Amino acid sequence: MSRGVAAFVSYTWSHAIDVGLTSYNPWDFRIDRASTANDQRQRLVLSGVFEPDAWTRSRAHWLLARWRFSTITTVASGQHGSAFLGGASGVNGGRPPGLGRNTVELPGTVSNDLRASRRFRLSEDHSLELLAEGFNVFNRANYFDVNRTLYDLRGGNLVPNPTFLGPRTSSQLYPARQFQIALRYRY
């Protein structure tokens, strides 16, 4: 921490590959080689802490003393999954022709959390800390379960599904915006 400010950045790029749980050709697993279902290519985490004590040398110092403000923002690309062919579970493992296993990137996620806290020293070894926290403060809907039926098979025809990659009901990964207030006693 320098002059009451600390900032952290973390970026991860990864690619996880496997051959799946079931193989369509047990003699050649390379056919089923693809991204895993939990393959998440990119993840960025930004966080910071601000303590105004180092910045306030005025009459307002008593108001801002011992406050700490912090934030954490996470931005992640979607995991991978397979598209399906509605009404054709036995054909190509239920996948549309020409699409391999886990070739569809599902929706990504973004979340921002904030915290404000102030410590009140009671004695050398005892203190109270007031905390106010907000989770998913911008109220972004992040879904972990989406409709992966790309086409429906009807009478031998492939009919595009208009709700492909649309969210399923009650499948939010992070709940709607939430706030909480707490009091912590340290000894």
Coordinates of C-alpha atoms in Angstrom, one line a residue:
M1 CA 0.0 0.0 0.0
S2 CA 1.4 3.4 -1.0
R3 CA -0.2 6.7 0.2
G4 CA -3.4 4.9 1.2
V5 CA -3.9 3.2 -2.1
A6 CA -3.4 -0.4 -3.2
A7 CA -4.4 -1.9 -6.6
F8 CA -4.2 -5.5 -7.8
V9 CA -4.7 -6.9 -11.3
S10 CA -4.9 -10.6 -12.1
Y11 CA -5.4 -12.0 -15.6
T12 CA -5.6 -15.7 -16.5
W13 CA -5.6 -17.3 -19.9
S14 CA -6.1 -21.0 -20.0
H15 CA -7.4 -23.8 -22.2
A16 CA -8.4 -27.1 -20.8
I17 CA -8.8 -30.1 -23.1
D18 CA -10.1 -33.7 -22.6
V19 CA -11.6 -36.6 -24.5
G20 CA -15.0 -36.6 -22.7
L21 CA -16.6 -39.3 -20.6
T22 CA -18.1 -41.3 -23.4
S23 CA -16.5 -42.0 -26.8
Y24 CA -18.2 -42.4 -30.1
N25 CA -15.3 -44.5 -31.3
P26 CA -13.5 -46.4 -28.5
W27 CA -10.7 -47.2 -30.9
D28 CA -9.9 -43.5 -31.6
F29 CA -10.2 -41.1 -28.8
R30 CA -8.8 -38.2 -30.9
I31 CA -12.3 -37.8 -32.5
D32 CA -13.7 -36.7 -29.1
R33 CA -10.7 -34.5 -28.1
A34 CA -12.2 -31.0 -27.4
S35 CA -12.3 -28.2 -24.8
T36 CA -13.6 -29.4 -21.4
A37 CA -17.0 -28.3 -20.2
N38 CA -15.3 -26.1 -17.5
D39 CA -12.9 -24.6 -20.0
Q40 CA -12.8 -20.8 -19.2
R41 CA -10.4 -19.1 -21.5
Q42 CA -10.1 -15.7 -19.9
R43 CA -10.6 -14.2 -16.4
L44 CA -9.7 -10.7 -15.3
V45 CA -9.8 -9.7 -11.6
L46 CA -9.3 -6.0 -10.6
S47 CA -9.3 -5.0 -7.0
G48 CA -8.3 -2.0 -4.9
V49 CA -8.2 -0.5 -1.5
F50 CA -8.4 3.2 -0.6
E51 CA -7.7 4.5 2.9
P52 CA -8.3 8.3 2.9
D53 CA -6.2 8.9 6.1
A54 CA -3.2 9.6 3.9
W55 CA -5.1 12.2 1.9
T56 CA -7.1 14.1 4.4
R57 CA -5.3 16.8 6.4
S58 CA -8.2 19.1 6.8
R59 CA -11.1 19.6 9.2
A60 CA -12.9 16.6 7.5
H61 CA -10.1 14.4 8.8
W62 CA -12.1 13.3 11.8
L63 CA -14.9 12.3 9.5
L64 CA -12.8 10.2 7.2
A65 CA -10.2 8.8 9.7
R66 CA -9.9 5.0 9.8
W67 CA -12.3 4.4 6.9
R68 CA -11.3 1.8 4.3
F69 CA -13.0 1.5 0.9
S70 CA -12.4 -1.5 -1.4
T71 CA -13.7 -3.0 -4.6
I72 CA -13.3 -6.2 -6.6
T73 CA -14.4 -6.6 -10.1
T74 CA -14.4 -10.0 -11.9
V75 CA -14.8 -10.3 -15.7
A76 CA -14.7 -13.8 -17.1
S77 CA -15.4 -15.4 -20.5
G78 CA -18.0 -18.1 -20.7
Q79 CA -17.3 -21.7 -20.3
H80 CA -17.7 -24.1 -23.2
G81 CA -20.6 -26.5 -23.8
S82 CA -22.1 -28.5 -26.6
A83 CA -25.0 -27.4 -28.8
F84 CA -27.8 -29.9 -29.0
L85 CA -30.3 -31.1 -31.6
G86 CA -33.8 -31.1 -30.2
G87 CA -35.7 -34.3 -30.7
A88 CA -32.6 -36.3 -31.9
S89 CA -30.8 -37.7 -28.9
G90 CA -29.6 -40.8 -30.7
V91 CA -28.2 -38.9 -33.7
N92 CA -24.6 -37.8 -33.4
G93 CA -24.9 -37.9 -29.6
G94 CA -27.7 -35.3 -29.9
R95 CA -25.3 -32.7 -31.4
P96 CA -26.1 -30.9 -34.7
P97 CA -24.2 -32.1 -37.7
G98 CA -20.8 -30.5 -38.2
L99 CA -20.4 -29.3 -34.6
G100 CA -18.0 -31.0 -32.2
R101 CA -18.2 -31.5 -28.5
N102 CA -18.0 -28.3 -26.4
T103 CA -17.6 -25.9 -29.4
V104 CA -20.1 -23.3 -28.1
E105 CA -18.9 -20.5 -25.8
L106 CA -21.5 -19.9 -23.2
P107 CA -22.2 -16.3 -21.9
G108 CA -19.5 -14.7 -19.8
T109 CA -19.9 -13.1 -16.4
V110 CA -19.2 -9.7 -14.8
S111 CA -19.5 -8.9 -11.1
N112 CA -18.6 -5.9 -9.0
D113 CA -18.5 -5.9 -5.2
L114 CA -17.9 -2.9 -3.0
R115 CA -17.0 -2.5 0.7
A116 CA -16.8 0.4 3.1
S117 CA -15.5 -0.2 6.7
R118 CA -14.5 1.8 9.7
R119 CA -12.6 0.7 12.8
F120 CA -13.3 2.1 16.2
R121 CA -10.5 1.4 18.7
L122 CA -11.9 0.6 22.2
S123 CA -8.5 -0.3 23.8
E124 CA -5.1 -1.5 22.7
D125 CA -6.5 -5.1 22.0
H126 CA -10.2 -4.4 21.4
S127 CA -12.0 -2.7 18.5
L128 CA -15.3 -2.6 16.7
E129 CA -15.5 -2.5 12.9
L130 CA -18.5 -1.3 11.0
L131 CA -18.9 -2.9 7.6
A132 CA -21.2 -2.1 4.7
E133 CA -20.9 -4.3 1.6
G134 CA -22.6 -4.5 -1.8
F135 CA -22.5 -7.5 -4.0
N136 CA -23.2 -7.4 -7.8
V137 CA -23.8 -3.7 -7.3
F138 CA -24.6 -3.0 -11.0
N139 CA -27.2 -5.8 -10.8
R140 CA -25.9 -7.6 -13.9
A141 CA -27.6 -10.9 -14.8
N142 CA -25.0 -13.7 -15.0
Y143 CA -26.5 -17.0 -16.1
F144 CA -24.9 -20.4 -15.7
D145 CA -27.6 -22.4 -17.4
V146 CA -28.7 -21.4 -20.9
N147 CA -30.7 -23.2 -23.6
R148 CA -28.2 -25.1 -25.7
T149 CA -30.7 -26.5 -28.3
L150 CA -29.4 -25.0 -31.6
Y151 CA -31.9 -26.8 -33.9
D152 CA -35.0 -28.8 -33.5
L153 CA -35.5 -31.8 -35.7
R154 CA -39.0 -31.7 -37.2
G155 CA -40.1 -34.0 -39.9
G156 CA -36.5 -34.5 -41.1
N157 CA -35.8 -30.7 -41.2
L158 CA -33.5 -28.7 -39.0
V159 CA -35.5 -25.7 -37.6
P160 CA -33.4 -23.0 -35.8
N161 CA -34.2 -22.5 -32.2
P162 CA -34.8 -18.8 -31.5
T163 CA -34.0 -19.2 -27.8
F164 CA -30.6 -20.7 -28.4
L165 CA -28.2 -19.5 -25.6
G166 CA -31.1 -17.7 -23.9
P167 CA -31.2 -18.0 -20.1
R168 CA -33.2 -20.7 -18.4
T169 CA -35.4 -19.6 -15.6
S170 CA -33.9 -19.1 -12.1
S171 CA -30.4 -19.9 -13.3
Q172 CA -28.5 -16.8 -12.2
L173 CA -24.9 -17.5 -11.2
Y174 CA -24.8 -14.5 -9.0
P175 CA -27.9 -13.3 -7.2
A176 CA -29.4 -9.9 -7.9
R177 CA -27.8 -6.9 -6.2
Q178 CA -27.4 -7.5 -2.4
F179 CA -26.3 -5.2 0.4
Q180 CA -25.3 -6.1 4.0
I181 CA -24.3 -4.3 7.1
A182 CA -22.2 -5.9 9.8
L183 CA -20.5 -5.1 13.1
R184 CA -17.3 -7.0 13.9
Y185 CA -15.8 -7.1 17.4
R186 CA -12.0 -7.8 17.5
Y187 CA -10.1 -8.9 20.5

